[in-house]
mmCIF file of C-alpha atoms in Angstrom:
data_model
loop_
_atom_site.group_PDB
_atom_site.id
_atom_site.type_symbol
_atom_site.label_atom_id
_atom_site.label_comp_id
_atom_site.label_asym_id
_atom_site.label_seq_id
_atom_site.Cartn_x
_atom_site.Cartn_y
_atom_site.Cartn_z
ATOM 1 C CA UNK A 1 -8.255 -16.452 -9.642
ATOM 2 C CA UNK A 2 -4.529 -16.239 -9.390
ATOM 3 C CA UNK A 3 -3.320 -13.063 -6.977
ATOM 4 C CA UNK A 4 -0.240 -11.066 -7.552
ATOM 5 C CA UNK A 5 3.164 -13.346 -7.711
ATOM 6 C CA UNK A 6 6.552 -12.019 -6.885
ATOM 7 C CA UNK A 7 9.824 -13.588 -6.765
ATOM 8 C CA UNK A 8 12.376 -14.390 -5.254
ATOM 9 C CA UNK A 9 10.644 -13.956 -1.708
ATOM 10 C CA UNK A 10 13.606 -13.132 0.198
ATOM 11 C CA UNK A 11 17.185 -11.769 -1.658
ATOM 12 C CA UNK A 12 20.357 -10.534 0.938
ATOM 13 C CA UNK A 13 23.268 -8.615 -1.186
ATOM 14 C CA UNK A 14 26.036 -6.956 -0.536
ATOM 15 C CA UNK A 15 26.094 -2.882 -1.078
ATOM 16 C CA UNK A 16 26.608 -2.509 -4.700
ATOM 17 C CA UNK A 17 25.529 -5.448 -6.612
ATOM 18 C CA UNK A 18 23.071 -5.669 -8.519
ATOM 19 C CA UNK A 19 19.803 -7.268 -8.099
ATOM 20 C CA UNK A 20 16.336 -7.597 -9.931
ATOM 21 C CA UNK A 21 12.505 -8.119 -8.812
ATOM 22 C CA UNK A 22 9.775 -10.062 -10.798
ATOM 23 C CA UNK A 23 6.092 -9.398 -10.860
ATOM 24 C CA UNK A 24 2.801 -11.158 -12.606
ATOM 25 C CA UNK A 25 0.133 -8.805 -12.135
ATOM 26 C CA UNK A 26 -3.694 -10.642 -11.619
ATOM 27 C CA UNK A 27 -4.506 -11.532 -14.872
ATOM 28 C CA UNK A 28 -6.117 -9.098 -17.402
ATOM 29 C CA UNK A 29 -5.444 -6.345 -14.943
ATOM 30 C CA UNK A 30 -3.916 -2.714 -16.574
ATOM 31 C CA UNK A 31 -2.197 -1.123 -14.029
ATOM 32 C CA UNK A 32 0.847 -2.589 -12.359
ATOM 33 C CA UNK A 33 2.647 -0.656 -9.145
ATOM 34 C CA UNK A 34 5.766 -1.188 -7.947
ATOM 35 C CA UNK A 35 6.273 0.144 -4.059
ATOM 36 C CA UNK A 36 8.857 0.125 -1.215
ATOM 37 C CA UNK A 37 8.160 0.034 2.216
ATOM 38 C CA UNK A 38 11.699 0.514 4.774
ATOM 39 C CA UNK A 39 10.906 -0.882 8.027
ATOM 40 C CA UNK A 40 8.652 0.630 9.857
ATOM 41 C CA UNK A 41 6.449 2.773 7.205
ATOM 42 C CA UNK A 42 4.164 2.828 5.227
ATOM 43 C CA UNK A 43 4.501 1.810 1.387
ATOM 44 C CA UNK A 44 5.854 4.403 -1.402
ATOM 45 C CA UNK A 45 5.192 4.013 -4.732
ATOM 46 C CA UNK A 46 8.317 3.826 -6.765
ATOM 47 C CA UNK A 47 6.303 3.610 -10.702
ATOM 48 C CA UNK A 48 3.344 3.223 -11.976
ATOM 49 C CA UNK A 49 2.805 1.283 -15.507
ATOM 50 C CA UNK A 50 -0.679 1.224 -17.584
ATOM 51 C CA UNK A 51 -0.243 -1.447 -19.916
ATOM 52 C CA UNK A 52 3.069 -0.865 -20.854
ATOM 53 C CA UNK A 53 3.458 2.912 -20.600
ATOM 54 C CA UNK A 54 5.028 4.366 -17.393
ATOM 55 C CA UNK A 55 2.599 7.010 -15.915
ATOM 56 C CA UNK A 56 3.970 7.691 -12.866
ATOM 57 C CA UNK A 57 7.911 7.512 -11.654
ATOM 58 C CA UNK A 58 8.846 10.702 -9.861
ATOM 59 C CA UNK A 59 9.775 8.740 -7.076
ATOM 60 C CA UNK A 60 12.114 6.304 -8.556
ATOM 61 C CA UNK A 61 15.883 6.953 -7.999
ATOM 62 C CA UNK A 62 16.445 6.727 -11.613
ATOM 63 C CA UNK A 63 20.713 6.962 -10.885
ATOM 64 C CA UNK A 64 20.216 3.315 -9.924
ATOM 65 C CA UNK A 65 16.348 1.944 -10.026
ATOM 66 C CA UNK A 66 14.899 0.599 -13.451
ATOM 67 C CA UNK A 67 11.693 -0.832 -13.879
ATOM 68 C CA UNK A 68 10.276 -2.056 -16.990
ATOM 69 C CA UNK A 69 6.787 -3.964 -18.046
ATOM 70 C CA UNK A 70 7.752 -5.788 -21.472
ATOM 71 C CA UNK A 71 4.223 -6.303 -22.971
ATOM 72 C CA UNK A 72 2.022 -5.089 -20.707
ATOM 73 C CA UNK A 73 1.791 -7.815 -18.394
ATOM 74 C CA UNK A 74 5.054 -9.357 -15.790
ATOM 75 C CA UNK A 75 7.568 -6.490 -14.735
ATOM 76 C CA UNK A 76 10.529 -6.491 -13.538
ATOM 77 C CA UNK A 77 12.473 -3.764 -11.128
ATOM 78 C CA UNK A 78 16.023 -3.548 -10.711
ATOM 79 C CA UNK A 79 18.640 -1.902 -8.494
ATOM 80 C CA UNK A 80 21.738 -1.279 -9.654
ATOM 81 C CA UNK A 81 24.646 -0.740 -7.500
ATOM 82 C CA UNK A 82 22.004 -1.607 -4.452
ATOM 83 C CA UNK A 83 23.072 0.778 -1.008
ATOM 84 C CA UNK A 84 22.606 -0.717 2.397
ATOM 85 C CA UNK A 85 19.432 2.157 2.155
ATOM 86 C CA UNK A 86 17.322 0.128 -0.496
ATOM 87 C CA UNK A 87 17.104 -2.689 2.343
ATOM 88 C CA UNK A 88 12.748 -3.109 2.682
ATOM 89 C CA UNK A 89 10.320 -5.045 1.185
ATOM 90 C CA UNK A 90 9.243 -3.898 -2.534
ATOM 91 C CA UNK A 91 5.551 -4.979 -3.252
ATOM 92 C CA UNK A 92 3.878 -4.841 -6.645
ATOM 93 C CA UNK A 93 0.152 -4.453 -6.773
ATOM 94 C CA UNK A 94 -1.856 -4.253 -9.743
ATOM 95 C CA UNK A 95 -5.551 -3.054 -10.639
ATOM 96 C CA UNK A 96 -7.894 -3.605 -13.210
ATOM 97 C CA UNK A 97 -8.140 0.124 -14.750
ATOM 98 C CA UNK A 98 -6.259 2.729 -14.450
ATOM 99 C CA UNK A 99 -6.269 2.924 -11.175
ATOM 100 C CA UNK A 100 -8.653 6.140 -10.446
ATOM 101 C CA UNK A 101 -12.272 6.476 -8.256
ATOM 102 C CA UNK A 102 -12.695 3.193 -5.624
ATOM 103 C CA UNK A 103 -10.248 1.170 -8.014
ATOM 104 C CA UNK A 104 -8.725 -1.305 -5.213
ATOM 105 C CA UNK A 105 -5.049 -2.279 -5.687
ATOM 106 C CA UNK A 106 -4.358 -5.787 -5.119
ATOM 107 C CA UNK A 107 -0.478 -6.703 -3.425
ATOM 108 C CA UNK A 108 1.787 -9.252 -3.542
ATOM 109 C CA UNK A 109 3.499 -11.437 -0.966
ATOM 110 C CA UNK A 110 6.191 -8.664 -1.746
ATOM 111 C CA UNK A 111 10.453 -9.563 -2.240
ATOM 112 C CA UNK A 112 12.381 -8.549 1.113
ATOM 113 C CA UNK A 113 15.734 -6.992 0.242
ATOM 114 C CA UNK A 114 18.938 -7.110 2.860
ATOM 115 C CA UNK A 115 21.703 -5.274 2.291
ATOM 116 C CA UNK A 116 25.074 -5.574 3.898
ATOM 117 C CA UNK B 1 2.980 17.773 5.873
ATOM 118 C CA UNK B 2 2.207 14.486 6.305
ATOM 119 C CA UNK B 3 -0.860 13.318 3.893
ATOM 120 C CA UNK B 4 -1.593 10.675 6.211
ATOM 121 C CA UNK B 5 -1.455 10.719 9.517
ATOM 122 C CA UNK B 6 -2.075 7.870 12.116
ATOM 123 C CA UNK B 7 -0.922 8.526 15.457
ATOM 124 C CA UNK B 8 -1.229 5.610 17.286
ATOM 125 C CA UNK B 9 1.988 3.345 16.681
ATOM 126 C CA UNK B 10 0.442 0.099 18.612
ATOM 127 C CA UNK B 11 -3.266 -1.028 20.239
ATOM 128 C CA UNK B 12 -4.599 -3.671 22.111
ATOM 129 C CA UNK B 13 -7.582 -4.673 22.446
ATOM 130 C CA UNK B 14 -9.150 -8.102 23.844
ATOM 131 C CA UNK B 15 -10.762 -10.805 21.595
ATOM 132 C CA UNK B 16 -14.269 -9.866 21.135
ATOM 133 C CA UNK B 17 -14.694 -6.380 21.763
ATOM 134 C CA UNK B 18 -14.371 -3.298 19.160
ATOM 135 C CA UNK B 19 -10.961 -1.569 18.561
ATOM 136 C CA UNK B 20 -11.253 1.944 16.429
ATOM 137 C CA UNK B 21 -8.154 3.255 14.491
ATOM 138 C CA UNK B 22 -7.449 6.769 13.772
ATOM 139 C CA UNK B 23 -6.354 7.849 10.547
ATOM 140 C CA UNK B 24 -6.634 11.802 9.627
ATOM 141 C CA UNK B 25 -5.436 12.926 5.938
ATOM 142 C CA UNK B 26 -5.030 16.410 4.478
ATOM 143 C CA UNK B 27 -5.932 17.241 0.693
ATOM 144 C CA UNK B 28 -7.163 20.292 -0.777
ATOM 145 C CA UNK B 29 -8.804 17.966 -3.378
ATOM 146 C CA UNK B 30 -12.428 17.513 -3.501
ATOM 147 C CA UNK B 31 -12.785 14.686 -4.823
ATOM 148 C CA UNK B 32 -10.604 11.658 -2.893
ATOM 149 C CA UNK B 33 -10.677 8.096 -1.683
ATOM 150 C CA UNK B 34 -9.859 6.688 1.588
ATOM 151 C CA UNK B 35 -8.302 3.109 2.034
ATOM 152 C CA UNK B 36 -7.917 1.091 5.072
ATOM 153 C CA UNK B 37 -5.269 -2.184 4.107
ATOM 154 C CA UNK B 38 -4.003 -4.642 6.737
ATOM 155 C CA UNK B 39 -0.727 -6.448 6.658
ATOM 156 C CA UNK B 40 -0.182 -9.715 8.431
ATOM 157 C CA UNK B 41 3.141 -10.896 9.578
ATOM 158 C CA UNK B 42 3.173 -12.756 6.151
ATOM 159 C CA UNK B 43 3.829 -8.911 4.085
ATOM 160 C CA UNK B 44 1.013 -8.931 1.732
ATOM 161 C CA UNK B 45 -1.079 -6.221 1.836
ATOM 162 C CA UNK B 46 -4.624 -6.880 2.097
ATOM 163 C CA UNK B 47 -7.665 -4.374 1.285
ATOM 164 C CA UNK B 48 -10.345 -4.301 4.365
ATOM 165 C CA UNK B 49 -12.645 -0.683 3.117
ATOM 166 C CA UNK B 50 -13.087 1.854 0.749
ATOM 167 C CA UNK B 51 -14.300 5.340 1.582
ATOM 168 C CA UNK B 52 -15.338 8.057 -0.988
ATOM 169 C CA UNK B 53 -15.012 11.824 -0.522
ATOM 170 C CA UNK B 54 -18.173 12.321 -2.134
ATOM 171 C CA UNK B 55 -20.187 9.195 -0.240
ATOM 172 C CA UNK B 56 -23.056 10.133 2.203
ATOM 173 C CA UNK B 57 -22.546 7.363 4.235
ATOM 174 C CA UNK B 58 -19.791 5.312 5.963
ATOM 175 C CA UNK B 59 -18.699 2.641 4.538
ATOM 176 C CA UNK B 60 -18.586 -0.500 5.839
ATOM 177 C CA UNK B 61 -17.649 -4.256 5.016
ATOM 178 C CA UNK B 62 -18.386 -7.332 7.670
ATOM 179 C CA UNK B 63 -16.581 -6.447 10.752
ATOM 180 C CA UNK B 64 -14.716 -3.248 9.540
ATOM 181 C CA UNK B 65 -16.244 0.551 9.169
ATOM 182 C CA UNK B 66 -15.446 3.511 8.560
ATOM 183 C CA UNK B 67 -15.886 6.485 10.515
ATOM 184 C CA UNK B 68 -15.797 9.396 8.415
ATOM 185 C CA UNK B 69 -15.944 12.539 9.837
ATOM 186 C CA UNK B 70 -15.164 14.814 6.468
ATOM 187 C CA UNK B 71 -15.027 18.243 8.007
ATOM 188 C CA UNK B 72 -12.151 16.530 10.614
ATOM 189 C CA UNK B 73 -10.758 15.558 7.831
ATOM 190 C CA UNK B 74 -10.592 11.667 9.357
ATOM 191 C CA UNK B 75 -11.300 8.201 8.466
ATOM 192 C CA UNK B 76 -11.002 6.213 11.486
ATOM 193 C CA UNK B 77 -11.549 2.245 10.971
ATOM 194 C CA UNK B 78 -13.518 0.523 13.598
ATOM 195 C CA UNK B 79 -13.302 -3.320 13.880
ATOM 196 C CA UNK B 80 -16.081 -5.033 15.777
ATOM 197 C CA UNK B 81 -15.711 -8.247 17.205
ATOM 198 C CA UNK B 82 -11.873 -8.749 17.290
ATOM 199 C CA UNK B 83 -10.747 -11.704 16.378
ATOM 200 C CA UNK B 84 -6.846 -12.900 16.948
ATOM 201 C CA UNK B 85 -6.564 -12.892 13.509
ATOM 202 C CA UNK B 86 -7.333 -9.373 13.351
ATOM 203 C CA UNK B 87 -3.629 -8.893 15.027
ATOM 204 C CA UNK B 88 -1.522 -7.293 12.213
ATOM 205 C CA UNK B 89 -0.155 -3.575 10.942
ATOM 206 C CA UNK B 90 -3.010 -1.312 9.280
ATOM 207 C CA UNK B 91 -2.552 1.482 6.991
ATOM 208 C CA UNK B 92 -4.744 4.278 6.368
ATOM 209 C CA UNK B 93 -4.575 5.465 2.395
ATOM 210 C CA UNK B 94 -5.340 8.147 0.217
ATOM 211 C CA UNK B 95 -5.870 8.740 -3.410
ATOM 212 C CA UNK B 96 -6.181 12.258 -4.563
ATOM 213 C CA UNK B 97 -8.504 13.684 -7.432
ATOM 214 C CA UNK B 98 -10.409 10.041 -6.713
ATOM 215 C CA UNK B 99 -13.050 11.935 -9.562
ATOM 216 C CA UNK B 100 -11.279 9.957 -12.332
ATOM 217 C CA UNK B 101 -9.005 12.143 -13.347
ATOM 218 C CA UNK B 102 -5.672 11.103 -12.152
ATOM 219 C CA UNK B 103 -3.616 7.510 -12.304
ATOM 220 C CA UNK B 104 -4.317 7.011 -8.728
ATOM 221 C CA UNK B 105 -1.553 7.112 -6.758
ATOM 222 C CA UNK B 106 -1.583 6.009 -3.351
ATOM 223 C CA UNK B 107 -0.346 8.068 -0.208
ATOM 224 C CA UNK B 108 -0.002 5.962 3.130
ATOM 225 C CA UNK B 109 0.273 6.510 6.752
ATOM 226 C CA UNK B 110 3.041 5.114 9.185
ATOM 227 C CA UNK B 111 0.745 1.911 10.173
ATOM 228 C CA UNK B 112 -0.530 1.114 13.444
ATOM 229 C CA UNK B 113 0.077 -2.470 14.706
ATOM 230 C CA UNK B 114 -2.756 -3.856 16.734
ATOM 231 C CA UNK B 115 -2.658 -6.903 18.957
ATOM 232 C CA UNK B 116 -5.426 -8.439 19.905
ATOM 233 C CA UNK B 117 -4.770 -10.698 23.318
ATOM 234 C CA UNK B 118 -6.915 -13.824 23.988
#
């Protein structure tokens, strides 16, 4: 069975482009996350989709971060103008519910962001 | 407050012997789950050991347990038998109101990068 894909692996931008994330969640699975781990910490989830519905973004900087999941399967998250503090690595995980009890979350290889 | 809390930034240990790493969380929930995840070099995360609030017993999966002292409010993982793969950053996780009723969310701690030499 296919894990979670993300692309590109690697992106480097300077402070206020724009740039966008892609995620294929393990196939058949509900619940798609999209976190970001700076340097040094531990991952924080940004949004949290079931099927297509957002069920959780109170930590996404909506003034620059969108994140959508077009029928309920890939995602994509952008950042738009980027600041040289969205530099870290922004993994997407999925699970098969909704992601409650002993559900286990499954990551990707994750896209590392650099910007100058 | 921190939810998670893991104190020790870096450990050694030497191949073959047992290396335990602390994790302590805080939660006025009852009902909650545990995680332990490693992360290689590579970035992906990878899921080693579940823990439930309400379980009886430790958990435990190969190599990796789970020492869960509830009333401590910790969940320390203990790998036996280290293995130089084993060398990578752990994280300690929490989901709250793990009864069901909730999306899920994760909470994680800082990491704690352990090396283990030849």
């Amino acid at each position: 069975e296919a894990g979670v894909a993300q692309s590109p692996r690697y992106k480097i931008i300077e402070k206020r482009q724009s740039v966008a994330f892609w995620c294929n969640p393990i196939s058949g699975h509900a619940t798609l996350y999209w976190y970001q781990q700076i340097l040094g910490q531990g991952p924080k989830l940004l949004i949290q989709f079931q099927n297509n519905g957002v069920v959780d973004d109170s930590q996404l900087p909506k003034d620059r971060f969108s994140a959508e999941r077009l029928k309920g399967v890939d995602s994509t998250l952008k950042i738009q103008p980027a600041k040289l503090e969205d530099s870290a690595v922004y993994l997407c995980a999925s699970s098969a519910g909704r992601g409650a009890g002993s559900e286990t979350q499954y990551f990707g290889p994750g896209t590392r962001l650099l910007v100058l | 407050a921190q939810k998670i809390t893991q104190t020790q930034p870096g450990m050694f240990v030497q191949e073959k012997e047992a290396v335990t790493l602390d994790c302590t969380y805080d939660t006025s929930d009852q009902s909650y789950g545990l995680f332990w995840y490693k992360q290689p070099s590579s970035g992906e995360m990878i899921f080693l050991i579940y823990q439930g609030s309400y379980d009886e017993q430790n958990a435990t999966e190969g190599r990796y347990s789970l020492n869960f002292q509830k009333a401590r409010k910790s969940a320390n993982l203990v790998i036996s038998a280290s293995q130089l793969g084993d060398s990578a950053m752990y994280f300690c996780a929490m989901r709250e109101n793990a009864g069901g009723t909730s999306y899920g969310k994760l909470t994680f701690g800082q990491g704690t990068i352990l090396t283990v030499h030849p």
